[in-house]
Coordinates of C-alpha atoms and ligand atoms in Angstrom, one line a residue:
X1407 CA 25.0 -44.4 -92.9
X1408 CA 21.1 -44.5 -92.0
X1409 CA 21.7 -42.8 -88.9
X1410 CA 23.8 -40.1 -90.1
X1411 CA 21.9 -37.0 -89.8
X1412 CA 19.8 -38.5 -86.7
X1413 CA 21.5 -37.3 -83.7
X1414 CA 19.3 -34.6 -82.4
X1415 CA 21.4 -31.4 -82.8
X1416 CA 21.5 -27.8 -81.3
X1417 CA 20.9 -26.0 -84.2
X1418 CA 22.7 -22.8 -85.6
X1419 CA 19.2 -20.8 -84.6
X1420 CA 21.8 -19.9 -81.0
X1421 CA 24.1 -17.7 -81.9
X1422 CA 27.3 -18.8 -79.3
X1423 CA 27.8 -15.8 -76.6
X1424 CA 30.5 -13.5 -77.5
X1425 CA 33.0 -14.9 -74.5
X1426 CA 33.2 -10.9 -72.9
X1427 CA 29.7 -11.4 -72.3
X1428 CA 29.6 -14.6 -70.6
X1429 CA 32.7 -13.1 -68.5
X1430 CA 30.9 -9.8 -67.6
X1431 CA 28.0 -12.4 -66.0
X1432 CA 30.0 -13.7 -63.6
X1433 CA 28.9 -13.5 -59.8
X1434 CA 32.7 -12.8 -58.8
X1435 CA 34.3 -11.0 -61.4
X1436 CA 37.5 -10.8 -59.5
X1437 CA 37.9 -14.7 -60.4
X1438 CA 38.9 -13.8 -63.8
X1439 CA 42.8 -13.0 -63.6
X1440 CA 44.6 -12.8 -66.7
X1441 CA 48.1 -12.2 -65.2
X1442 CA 50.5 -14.8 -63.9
X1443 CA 51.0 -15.1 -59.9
X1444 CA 54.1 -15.1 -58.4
X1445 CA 54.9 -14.5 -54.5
X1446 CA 51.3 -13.2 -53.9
X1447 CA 51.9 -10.4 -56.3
X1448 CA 49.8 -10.6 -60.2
X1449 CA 52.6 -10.3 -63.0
X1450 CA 51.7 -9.5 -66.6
X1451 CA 55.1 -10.0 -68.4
X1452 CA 55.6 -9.2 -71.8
X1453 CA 54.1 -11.2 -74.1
X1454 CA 50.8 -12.7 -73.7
X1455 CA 48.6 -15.5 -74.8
X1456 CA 45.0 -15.8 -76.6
X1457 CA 42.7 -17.5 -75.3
X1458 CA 40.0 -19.0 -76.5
X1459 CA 36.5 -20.6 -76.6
X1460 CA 36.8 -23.4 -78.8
X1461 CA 32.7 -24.0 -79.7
X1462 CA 33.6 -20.3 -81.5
X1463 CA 36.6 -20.3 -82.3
X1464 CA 37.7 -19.0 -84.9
X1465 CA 35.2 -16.5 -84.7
X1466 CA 36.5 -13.1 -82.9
X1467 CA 33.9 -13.1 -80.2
X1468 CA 35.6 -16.1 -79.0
X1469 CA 38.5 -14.6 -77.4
X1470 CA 38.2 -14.8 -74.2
X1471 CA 41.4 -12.9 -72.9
X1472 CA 44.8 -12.1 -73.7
X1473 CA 46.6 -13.8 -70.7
X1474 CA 50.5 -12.7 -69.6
X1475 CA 53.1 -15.9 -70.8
X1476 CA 55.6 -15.6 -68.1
X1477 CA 59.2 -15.9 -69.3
X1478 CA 62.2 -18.0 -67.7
X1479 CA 63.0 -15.2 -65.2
X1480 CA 59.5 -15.1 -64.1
X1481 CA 60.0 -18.8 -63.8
X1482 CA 62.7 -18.2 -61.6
X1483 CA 61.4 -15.6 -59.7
X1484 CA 58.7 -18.1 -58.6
X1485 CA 61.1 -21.0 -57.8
X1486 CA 62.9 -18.3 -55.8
X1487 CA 59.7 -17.8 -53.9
X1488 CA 58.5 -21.0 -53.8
X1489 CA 61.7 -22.1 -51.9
X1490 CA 61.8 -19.4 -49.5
X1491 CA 58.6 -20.1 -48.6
X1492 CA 58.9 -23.3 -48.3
X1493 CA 61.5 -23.1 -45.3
X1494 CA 58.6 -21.8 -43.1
X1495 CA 55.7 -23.7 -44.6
X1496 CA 57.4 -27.1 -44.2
X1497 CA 57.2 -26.1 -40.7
X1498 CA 53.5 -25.9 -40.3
X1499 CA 51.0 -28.4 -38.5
X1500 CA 49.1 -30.6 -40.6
X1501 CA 46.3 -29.6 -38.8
X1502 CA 47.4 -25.8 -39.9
X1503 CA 47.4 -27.0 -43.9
X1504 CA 44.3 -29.0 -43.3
X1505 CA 42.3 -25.4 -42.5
X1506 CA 44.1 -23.6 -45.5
X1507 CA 42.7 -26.8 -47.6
X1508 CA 39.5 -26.8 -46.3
X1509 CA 39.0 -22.9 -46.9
X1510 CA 39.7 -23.4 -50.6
X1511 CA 37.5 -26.6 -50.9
X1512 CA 34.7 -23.9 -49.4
X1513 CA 35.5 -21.2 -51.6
X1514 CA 35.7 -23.4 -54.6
X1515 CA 31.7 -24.7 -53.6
X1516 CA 30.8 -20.6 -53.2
X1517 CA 32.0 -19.7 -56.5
X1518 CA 31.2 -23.4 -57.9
X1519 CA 28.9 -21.4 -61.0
X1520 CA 31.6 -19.0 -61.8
X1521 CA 34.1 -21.6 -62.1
X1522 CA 31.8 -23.6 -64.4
X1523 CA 31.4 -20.9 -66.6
X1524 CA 35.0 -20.6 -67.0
X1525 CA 35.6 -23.9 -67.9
X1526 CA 32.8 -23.6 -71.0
X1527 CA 34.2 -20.9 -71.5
X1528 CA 38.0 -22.0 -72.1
X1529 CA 37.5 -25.8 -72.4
X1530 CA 34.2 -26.4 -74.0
X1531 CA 32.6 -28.9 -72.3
X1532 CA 29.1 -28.9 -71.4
X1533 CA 28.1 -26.5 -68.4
X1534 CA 26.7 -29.6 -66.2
X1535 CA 30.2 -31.6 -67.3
X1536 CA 32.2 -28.3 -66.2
X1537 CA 30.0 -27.9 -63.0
X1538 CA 30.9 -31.8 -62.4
X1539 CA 34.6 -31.2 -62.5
X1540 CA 34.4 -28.3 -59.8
X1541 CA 32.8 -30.8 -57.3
X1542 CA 35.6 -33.3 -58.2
X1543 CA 38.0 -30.6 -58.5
X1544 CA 37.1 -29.3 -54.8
X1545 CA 36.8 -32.7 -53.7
X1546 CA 40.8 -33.1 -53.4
X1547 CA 41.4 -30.1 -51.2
X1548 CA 38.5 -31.8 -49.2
X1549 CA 40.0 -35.4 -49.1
X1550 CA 43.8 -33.6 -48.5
X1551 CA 42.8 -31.7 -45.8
X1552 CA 41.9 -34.8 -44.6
X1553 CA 45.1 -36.5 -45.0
X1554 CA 47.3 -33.5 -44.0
X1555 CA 47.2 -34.5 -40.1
X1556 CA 47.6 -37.9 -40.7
X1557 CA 51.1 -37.5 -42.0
X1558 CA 53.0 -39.8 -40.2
X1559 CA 56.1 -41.7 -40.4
X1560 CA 56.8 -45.0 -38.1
X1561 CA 59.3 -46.6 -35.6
X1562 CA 61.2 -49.8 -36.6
X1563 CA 62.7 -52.5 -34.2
X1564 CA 66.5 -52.0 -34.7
X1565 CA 68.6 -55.4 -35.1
X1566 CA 71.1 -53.4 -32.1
X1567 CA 69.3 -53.8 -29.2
X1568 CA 71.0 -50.1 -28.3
X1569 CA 69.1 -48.4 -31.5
X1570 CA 65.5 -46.8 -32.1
X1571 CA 65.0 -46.2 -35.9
X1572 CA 63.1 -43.7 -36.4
X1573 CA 61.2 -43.7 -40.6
X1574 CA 60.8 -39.8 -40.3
X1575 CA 58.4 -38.8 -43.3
X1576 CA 59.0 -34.9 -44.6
X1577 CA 57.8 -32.7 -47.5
X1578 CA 60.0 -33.0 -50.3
X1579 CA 60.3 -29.2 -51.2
X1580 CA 59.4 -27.7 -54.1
X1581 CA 57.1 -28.7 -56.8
X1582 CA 56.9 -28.2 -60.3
X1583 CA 53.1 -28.8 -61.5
X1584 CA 52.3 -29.3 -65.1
X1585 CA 48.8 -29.7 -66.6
X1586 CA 47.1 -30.2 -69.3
X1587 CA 43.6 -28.9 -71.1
X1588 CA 40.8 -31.5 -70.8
X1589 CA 40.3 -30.8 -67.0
X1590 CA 41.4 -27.2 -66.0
X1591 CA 40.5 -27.0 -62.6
X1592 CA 40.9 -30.8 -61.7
X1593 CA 44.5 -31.6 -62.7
X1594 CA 45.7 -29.1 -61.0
X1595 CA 43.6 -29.5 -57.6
X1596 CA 45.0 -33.4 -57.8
X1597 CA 48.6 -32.1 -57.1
X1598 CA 48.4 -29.3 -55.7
X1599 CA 46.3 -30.7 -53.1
X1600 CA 48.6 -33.4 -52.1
X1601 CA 51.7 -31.3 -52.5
X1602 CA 49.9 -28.5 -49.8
X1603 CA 49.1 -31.4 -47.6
X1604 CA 52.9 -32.5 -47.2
X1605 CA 54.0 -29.2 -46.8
X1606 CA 55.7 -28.7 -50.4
X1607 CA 55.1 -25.6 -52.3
X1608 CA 54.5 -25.0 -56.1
X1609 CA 55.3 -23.9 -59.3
X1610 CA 52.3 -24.4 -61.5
X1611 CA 52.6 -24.2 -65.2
X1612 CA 49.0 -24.7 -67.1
X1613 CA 48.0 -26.0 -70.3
X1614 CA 48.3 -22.7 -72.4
X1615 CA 44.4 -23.5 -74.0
X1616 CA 42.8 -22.9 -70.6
X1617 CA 45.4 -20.8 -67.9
X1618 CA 42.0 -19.0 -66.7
X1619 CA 40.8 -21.8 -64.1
X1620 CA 44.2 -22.0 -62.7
X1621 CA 44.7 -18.3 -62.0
X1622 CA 40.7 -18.3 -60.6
X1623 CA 42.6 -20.7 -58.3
X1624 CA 45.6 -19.0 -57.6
X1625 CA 43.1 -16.2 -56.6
X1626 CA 40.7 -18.6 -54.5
X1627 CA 44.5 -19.5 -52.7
X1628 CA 45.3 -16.1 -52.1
X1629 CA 41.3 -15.9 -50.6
X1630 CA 41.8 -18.8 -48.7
X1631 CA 44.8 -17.7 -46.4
X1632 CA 47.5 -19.3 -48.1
X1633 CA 51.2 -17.6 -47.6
X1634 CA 52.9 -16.1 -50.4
X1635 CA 54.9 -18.2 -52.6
X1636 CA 52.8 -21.5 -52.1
X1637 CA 51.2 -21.3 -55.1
X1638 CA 52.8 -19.7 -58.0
X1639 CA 50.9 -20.2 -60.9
X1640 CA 52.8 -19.1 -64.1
X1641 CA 51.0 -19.4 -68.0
X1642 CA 53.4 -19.9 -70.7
X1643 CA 53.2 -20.1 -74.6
X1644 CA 56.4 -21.7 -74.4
X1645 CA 55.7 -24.7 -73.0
X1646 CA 59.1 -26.6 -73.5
X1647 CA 61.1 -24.2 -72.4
X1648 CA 58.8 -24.1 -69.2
X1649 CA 59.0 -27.8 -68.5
X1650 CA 62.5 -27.8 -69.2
X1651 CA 63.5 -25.1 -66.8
X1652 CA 61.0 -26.8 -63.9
X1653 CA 62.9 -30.4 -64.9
X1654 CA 66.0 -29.2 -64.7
X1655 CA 66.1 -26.9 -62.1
X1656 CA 68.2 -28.2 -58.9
X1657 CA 65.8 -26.0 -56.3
X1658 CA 63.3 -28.0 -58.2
X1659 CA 62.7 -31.3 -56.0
X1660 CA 59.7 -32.9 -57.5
X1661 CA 57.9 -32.8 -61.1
X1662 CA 54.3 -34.1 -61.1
X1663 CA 52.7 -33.8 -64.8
X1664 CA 49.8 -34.7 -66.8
X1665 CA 49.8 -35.1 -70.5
X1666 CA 50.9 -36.9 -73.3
X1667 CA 53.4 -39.7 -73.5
X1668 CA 55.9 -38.2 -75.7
X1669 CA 56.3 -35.1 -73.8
X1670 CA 56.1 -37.2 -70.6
X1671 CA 59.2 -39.0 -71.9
X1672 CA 60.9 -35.8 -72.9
X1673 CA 60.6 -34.1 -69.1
X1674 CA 61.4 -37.5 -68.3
X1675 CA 65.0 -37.3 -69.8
X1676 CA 65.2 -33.6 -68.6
X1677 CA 64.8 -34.7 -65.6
X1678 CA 67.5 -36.9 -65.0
X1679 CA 70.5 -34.1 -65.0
X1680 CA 69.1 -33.5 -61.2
X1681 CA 67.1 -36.8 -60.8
X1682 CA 64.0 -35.4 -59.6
X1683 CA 61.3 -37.3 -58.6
X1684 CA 58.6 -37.5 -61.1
X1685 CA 54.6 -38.3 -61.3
X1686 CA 53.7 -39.2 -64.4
X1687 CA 50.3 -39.9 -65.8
X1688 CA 50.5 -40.1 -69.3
X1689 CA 48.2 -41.4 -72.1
X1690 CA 46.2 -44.5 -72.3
X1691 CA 44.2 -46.1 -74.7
X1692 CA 41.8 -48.1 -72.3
X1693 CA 39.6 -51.6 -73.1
X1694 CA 36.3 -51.7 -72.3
X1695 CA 34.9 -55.2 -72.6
X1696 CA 31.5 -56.7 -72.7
X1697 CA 31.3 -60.3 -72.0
X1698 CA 28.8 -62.8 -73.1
X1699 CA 27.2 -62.3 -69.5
X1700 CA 27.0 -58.9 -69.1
X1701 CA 24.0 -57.0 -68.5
X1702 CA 23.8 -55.5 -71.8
X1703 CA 22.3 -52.4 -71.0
X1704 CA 24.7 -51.4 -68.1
X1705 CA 27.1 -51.7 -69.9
X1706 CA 25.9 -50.1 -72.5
X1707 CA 25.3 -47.1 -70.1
X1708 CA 28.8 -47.4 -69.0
X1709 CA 30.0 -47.0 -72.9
X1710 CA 28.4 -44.0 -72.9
X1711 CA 29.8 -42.4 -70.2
X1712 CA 33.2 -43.9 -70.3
X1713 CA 33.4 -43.2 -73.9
X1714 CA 31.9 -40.2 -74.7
X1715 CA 32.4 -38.0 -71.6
X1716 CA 33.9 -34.6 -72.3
X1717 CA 33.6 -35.6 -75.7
X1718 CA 35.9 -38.3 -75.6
X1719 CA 38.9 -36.2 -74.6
X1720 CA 39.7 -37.9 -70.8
X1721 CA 43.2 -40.2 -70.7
X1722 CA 40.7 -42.6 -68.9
X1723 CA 38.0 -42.7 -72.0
X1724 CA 36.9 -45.8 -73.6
X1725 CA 39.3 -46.2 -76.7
X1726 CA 38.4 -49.7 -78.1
X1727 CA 35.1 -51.2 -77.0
X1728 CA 35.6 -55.3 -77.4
X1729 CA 32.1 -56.8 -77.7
X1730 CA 31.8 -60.6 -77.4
X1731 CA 30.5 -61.6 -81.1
X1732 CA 26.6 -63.4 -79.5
X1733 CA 25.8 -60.5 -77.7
X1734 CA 27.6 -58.0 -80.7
X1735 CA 24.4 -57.1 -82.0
X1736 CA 22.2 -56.7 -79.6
X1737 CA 24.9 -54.3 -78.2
X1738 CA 25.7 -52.0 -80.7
X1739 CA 21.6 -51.5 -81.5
X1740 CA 21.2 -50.4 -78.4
X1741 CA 24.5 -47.7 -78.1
X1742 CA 23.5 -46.1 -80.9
X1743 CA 20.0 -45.7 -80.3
X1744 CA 20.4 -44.5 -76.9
X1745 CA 23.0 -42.2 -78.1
X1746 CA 20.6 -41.3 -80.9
X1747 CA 17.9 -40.2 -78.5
X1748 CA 20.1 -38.4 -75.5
X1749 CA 22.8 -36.5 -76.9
X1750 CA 22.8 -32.9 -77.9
X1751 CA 25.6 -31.2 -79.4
X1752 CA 26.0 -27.6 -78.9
X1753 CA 27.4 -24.5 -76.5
X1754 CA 28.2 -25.4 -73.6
X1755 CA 26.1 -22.6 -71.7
X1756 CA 23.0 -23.5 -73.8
X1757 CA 20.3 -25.5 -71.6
X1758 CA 20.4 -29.1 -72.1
X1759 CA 23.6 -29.6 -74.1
X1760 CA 25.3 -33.0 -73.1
X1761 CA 28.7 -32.9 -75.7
X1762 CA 30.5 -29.7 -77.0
X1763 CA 32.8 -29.2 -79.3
X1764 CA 36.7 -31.1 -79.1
X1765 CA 39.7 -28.6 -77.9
X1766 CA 41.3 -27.3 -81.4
X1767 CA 42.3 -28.6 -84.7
X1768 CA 44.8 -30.8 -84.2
X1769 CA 42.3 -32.8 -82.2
X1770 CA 39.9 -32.9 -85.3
X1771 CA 42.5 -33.9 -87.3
X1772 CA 43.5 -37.1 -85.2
X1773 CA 39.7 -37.7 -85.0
X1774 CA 39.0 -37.1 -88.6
X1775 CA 42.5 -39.6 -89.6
X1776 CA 41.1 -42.0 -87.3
X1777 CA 37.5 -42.2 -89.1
X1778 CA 38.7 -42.5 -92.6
X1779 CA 42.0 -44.5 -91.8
X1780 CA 38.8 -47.1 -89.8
X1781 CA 36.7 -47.2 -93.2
X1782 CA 39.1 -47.3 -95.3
X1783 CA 40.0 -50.5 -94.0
X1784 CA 36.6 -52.3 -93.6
X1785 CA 35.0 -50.4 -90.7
X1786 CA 30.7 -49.1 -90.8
X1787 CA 30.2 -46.1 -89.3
X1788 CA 26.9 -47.3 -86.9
X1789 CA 26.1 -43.4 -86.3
X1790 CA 27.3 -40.2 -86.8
X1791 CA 30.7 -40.3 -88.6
X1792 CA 30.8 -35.9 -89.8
X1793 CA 32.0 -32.9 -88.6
X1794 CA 29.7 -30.1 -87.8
X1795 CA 30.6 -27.2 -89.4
X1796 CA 26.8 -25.7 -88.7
X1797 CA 27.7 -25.4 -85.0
X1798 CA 31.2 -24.4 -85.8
X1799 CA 34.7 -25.4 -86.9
X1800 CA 35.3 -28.0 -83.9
X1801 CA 32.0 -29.8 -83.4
X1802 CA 31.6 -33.5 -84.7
X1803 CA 28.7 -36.0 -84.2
X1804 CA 29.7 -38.6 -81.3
X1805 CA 30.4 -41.5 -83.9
X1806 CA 30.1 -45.4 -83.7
X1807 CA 32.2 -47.3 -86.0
X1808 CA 31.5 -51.2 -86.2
X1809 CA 33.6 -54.0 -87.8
X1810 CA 36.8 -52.3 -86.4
X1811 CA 40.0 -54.7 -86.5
X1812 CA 43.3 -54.7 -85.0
X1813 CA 45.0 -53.2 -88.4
X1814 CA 43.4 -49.9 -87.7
X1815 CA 44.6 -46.5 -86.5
X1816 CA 41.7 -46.3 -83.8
X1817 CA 42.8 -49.7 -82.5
X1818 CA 46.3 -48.5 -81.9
X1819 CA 46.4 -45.2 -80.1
X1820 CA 44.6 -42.6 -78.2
X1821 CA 41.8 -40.9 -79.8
X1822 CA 41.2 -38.7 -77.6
X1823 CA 37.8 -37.7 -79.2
X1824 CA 34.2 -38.9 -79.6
X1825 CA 35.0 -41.9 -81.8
X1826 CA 34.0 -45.5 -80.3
X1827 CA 34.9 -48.2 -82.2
X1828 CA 33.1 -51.6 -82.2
X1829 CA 35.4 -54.9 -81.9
X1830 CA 34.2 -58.2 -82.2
X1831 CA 35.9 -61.0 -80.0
X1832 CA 35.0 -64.6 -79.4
X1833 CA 36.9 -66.1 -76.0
X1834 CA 38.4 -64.7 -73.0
X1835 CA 41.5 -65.7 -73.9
X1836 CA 41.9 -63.8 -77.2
X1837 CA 40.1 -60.4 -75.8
X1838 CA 42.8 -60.5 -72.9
X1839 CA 45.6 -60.3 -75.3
X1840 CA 44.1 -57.8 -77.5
X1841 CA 43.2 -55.2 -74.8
X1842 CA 47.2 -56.0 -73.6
X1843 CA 48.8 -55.7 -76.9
X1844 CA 49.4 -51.4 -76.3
X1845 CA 52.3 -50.4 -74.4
X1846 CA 50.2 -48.0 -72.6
X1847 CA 48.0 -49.1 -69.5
X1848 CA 45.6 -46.4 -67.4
X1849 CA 42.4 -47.5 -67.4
X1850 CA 40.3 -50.7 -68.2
X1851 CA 36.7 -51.4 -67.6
X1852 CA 34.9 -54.9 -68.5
X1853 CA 31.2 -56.2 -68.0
X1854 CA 30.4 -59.4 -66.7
X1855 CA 28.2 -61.1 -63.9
X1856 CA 30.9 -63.9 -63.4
X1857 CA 32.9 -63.6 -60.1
X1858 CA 35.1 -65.9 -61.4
X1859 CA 35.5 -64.0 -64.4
X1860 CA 35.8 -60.8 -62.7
X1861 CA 38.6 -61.4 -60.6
X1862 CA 40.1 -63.4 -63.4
X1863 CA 40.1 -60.8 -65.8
X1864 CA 40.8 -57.5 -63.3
X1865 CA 43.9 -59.3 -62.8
X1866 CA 45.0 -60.2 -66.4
X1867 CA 44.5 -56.5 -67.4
X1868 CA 47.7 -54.6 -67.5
X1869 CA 46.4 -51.0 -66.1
X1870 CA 46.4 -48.9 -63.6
X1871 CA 42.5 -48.5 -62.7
X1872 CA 39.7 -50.4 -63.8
X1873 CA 36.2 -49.9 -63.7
X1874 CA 34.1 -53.5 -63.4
X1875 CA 30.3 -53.1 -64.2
X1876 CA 31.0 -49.3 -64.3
X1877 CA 32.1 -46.9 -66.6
X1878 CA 32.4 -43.8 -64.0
X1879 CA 35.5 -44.1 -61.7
X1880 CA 36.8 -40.9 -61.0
X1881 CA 36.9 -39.8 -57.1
X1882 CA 39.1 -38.4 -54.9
X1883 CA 39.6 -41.6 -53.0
X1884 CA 41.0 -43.8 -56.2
X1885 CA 44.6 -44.4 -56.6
X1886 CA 44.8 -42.6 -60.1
X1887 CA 47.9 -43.5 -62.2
X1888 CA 49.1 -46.0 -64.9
X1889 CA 51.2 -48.8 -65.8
X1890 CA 54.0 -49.3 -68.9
X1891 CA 53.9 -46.1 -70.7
X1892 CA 51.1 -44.7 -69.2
X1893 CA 53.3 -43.5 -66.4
X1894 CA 53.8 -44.2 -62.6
X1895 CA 53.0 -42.1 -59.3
X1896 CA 49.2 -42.3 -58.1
X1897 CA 47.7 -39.1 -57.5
X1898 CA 44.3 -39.0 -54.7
X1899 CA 43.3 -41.3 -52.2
X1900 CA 45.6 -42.5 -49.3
X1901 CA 48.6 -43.0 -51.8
X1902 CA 48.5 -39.4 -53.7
X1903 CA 50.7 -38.0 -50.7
X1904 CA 53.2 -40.3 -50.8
X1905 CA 54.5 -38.6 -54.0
X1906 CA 54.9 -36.0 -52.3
X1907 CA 57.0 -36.7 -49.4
X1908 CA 60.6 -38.1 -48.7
X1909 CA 61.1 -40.8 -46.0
X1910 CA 64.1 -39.8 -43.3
X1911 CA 65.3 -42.9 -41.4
X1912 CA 67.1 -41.5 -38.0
X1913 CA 68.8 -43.9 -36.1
X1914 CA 68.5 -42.9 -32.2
X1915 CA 71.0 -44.7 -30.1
X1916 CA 69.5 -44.9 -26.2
X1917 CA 72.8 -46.4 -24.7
Ligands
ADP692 P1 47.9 -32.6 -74.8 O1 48.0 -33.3 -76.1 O2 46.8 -33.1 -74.0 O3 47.9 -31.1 -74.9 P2 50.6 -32.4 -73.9 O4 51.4 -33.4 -73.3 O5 51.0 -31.8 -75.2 O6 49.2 -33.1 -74.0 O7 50.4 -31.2 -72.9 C1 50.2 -31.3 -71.5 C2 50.9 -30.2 -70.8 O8 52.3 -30.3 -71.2 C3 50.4 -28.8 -71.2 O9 50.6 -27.9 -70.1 C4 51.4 -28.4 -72.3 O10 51.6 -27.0 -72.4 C5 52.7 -29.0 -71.7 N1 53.7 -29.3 -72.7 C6 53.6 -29.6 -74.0 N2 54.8 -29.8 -74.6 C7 55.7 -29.7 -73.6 C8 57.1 -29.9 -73.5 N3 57.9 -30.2 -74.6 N4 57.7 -29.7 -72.3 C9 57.0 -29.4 -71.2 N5 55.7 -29.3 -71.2 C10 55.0 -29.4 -72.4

């Protein structure tokens, strides 16, 4: 408890901007849409959806917009589109889809600040963090445009002397997209940018906390030269009637999502009346290990970042850190100082903020069940360990909890806040089969200077990604995806297209 109070604050001196403000600042106030997009036309519907800026919230300067929710015949009005454009955009060069990709990338860099903002605004996360995401955000339609021309299917030696076979690869049609909140621009950019690049076109349904990044985007499309029915873009409160109608629909051809496992399983079993083809990259709860011969301060640098980024609330965050017991100490002295002396919670548009506030409630409440459930079993808290309720009702201190055990909540699932718990191990052996006991696998990081080790241990480690030495591994050029339930499909690099296309074998007889 000594450090308790220590983490250098933002104090309640700033009041938080009333959101309108902030909005009425931007540079290109046409970026801020609050109807859906359907067909290049801007559809408000009937009933709508508040949004808000959770570091206020629930203050009444915090709303940010009332945004349309889009009911099911919107959502087949769009799949209607979506297909008829799709018979002509299927059709285009790769080279032609590479320019419509690289115009967006460019517009996303010119209005780079104004997409920021909006994700502060909506999401929470600090301005720098939010500013980060656009580069890696824009960075997909950059590395699709890329791939777009590269497209290519092969020829394969026929055992009939007579035959050609032909591996003809296509676009698969069109797309359902479903995203979540923690990166508003950036999950959607990771699909949509493949799908564009194979010459599918999409349905877009965004997390209902932050529609105003994807309809900046559906703008930025429209901007960009993109023909009508590409992109639909459609924000719903009613989520599971949204995802059901995208999962079940036969004009439907491919469902790529990003959330949580138990809705993942859900559009999973939707899915199966038309067997679509899914991407799914679902929760995690990923290992970070320090060995005995790690350079301790890397990795505790790493921690820091892996944990704590976006306030804990990435599927590829930290979720138990496994410390080797003669190098335990020395570790944990040195996270929380360093966290001690660098972060600052606050508002996400004040100066030199590094961590805002988590989404809503019910992430406070899994963070808050976690804490107590720890202690109540054994656990210290090492630093921080309280909400903030002097910055506002969704602010807590970035907490270290040591003496965590397997027994405990935080060991078992997903925090998905800014909660990293300490576990002591002793051999290789034993911290293998702890950091595999889960049934979920997306990421895994681990420090050691050991080659041997290294290899040993990236093997051994059932997930999808791992960082070694690193705690930053996000780029467009990683395959991104999971293992057991954390899903299947990998989105980016030279595999994210794949998803995204079907394979045609033609036979050619030459007789
Ligand atoms: P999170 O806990 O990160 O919000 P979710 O899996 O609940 O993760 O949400 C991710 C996305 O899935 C969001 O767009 C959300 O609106 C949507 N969603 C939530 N529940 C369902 C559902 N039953 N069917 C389809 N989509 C859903």
């Amino acid at each position: 408890m000594f450090y308790r109070n220590s983490i250098k604050l933002a104090v309640r001196s700033y009041s938080i901007e009333a959101s309108s403000k902030v909005i009425s600042t931007l540079k290109n106030p046409s970026l801020f849409k609050t109807s859906g997009y359907i067909n290049g036309e801007w559809i408000t519907g009937n009933d709508t959806i508040e949004v808000h800026n959770p570091a206020s919230f629930p203050d009444p300067t915090s709303k940010i917009a009332d945004v349309a929710s889009l009911s099911a015949t919107d959502y087949e009005n769009a799949i209607e589109a979506a297909s008829n454009a799709f018979a002509t955009f299927k059709k285009t060069t790769g080279r032609h889809r590479s320019e419509l990709l690289l115009n967006l990338y460019q517009l996303m860099k010119e209005n780079q600040d104004d997409l920021a903002k909006l994700i502060v605004l909506e999401n929470g996360k600090p301005y720098a963090d939010a500013y980060g995401e656009i580069t890696y955000a824009a960075s997909f339609f950059q590395w699709f445009a890329e791939e777009a021309p590269r497209v290519a299917g092969d020829i394969i030696p026929s055992s009939n002397g007579s035959n050609r076979i032909l591996a003809l690869r296509q676009p698969i049609g069109v797309c359902g997209i479903i995203t979540p909140w923690n990166f508003p621009a950036a999950m959607i950019t990771r699909k949509l940018g493949a799908a564009v690049a194979a010459g599918c076109t999409t349905v877009i349904k965004p997390a209902s906390e932050t529609p105003l990044s994807a309809l900046a985007l559906a703008h930025l499309s429209e901007l960009a030269g993109f023909p009508k029915g590409v992109v639909n873009v459609l924000p719903s409160s009613d989520a599971p009637a949204a995802g059901k109608l995208l999962c079940e629909h036969p004009k439907i051809k491919k469902v790529s999502f990003t959330g949580s496992t138990n809705v993942g399983k859900v559009l999973m079993g939707q899915s199966s009346s038309t067997l679509k083809k899914l991407s799914m990259e679902l929760g995690g709860n990923a290992p970070f290990i320090v060995f005995d011969d790690a350079d301790v301060d890397k990795a505790v640098d790493g921690a820091i970042a892996s944990k704590f980024r976006s306030s804990g609330q990435t599927c590829i965050c930290a979720n138990r850190l496994f410390i080797h017991e003669s190098v335990y100490d020395e570790f944990s002295t040195k996270f929380t100082e360093k966290l001690r002396k660098t972060v600052k919670i606050g508002y996400g548009l004040e100066e030199g903020i590094t961590h805002g506030p988590v989404i809503h409630s019910k992430s406070m409440s899994k963070v808050r069940q976690h804490i107590d459930d720890a202690v109540s079993k054994g656990a210290k808290v090492l630093l921080g360990g309280s909400k903030l309720p002097e910055i506002g009702e969704n602010f807590h201190e970035l907490t270290v909890l040591g003496d965590v055990t397997s027994d405990m909540l935080i060991s078992q699932e997903e925090t998905f806040g800014p909660v990293a718990p300490l576990i002591k191990f002793s051999s290789e052996e034993e911290v293998l089969q702890a950091a595999n006991t889960p049934d979920v696998g997306l990421a895994g990081y681990f420090y050691s200077t050991d080659v041997s080790r290294i290899f040993r241990v990236a093997e051994e480690l059932e997930v999808g990604m791992l960082g070694a030495n690193t705690g930053a591994i996000s780029e467009a050029a990683l395959p991104f995806g999971g293992v057991k339930q954390s899903g299947f499909g990998r989105e980016g690099s030279k595999f994210g297209i794949e998803d995204y296309t079907i394979v045609k074998g033609l036979v050619l007889n030459i007789a």
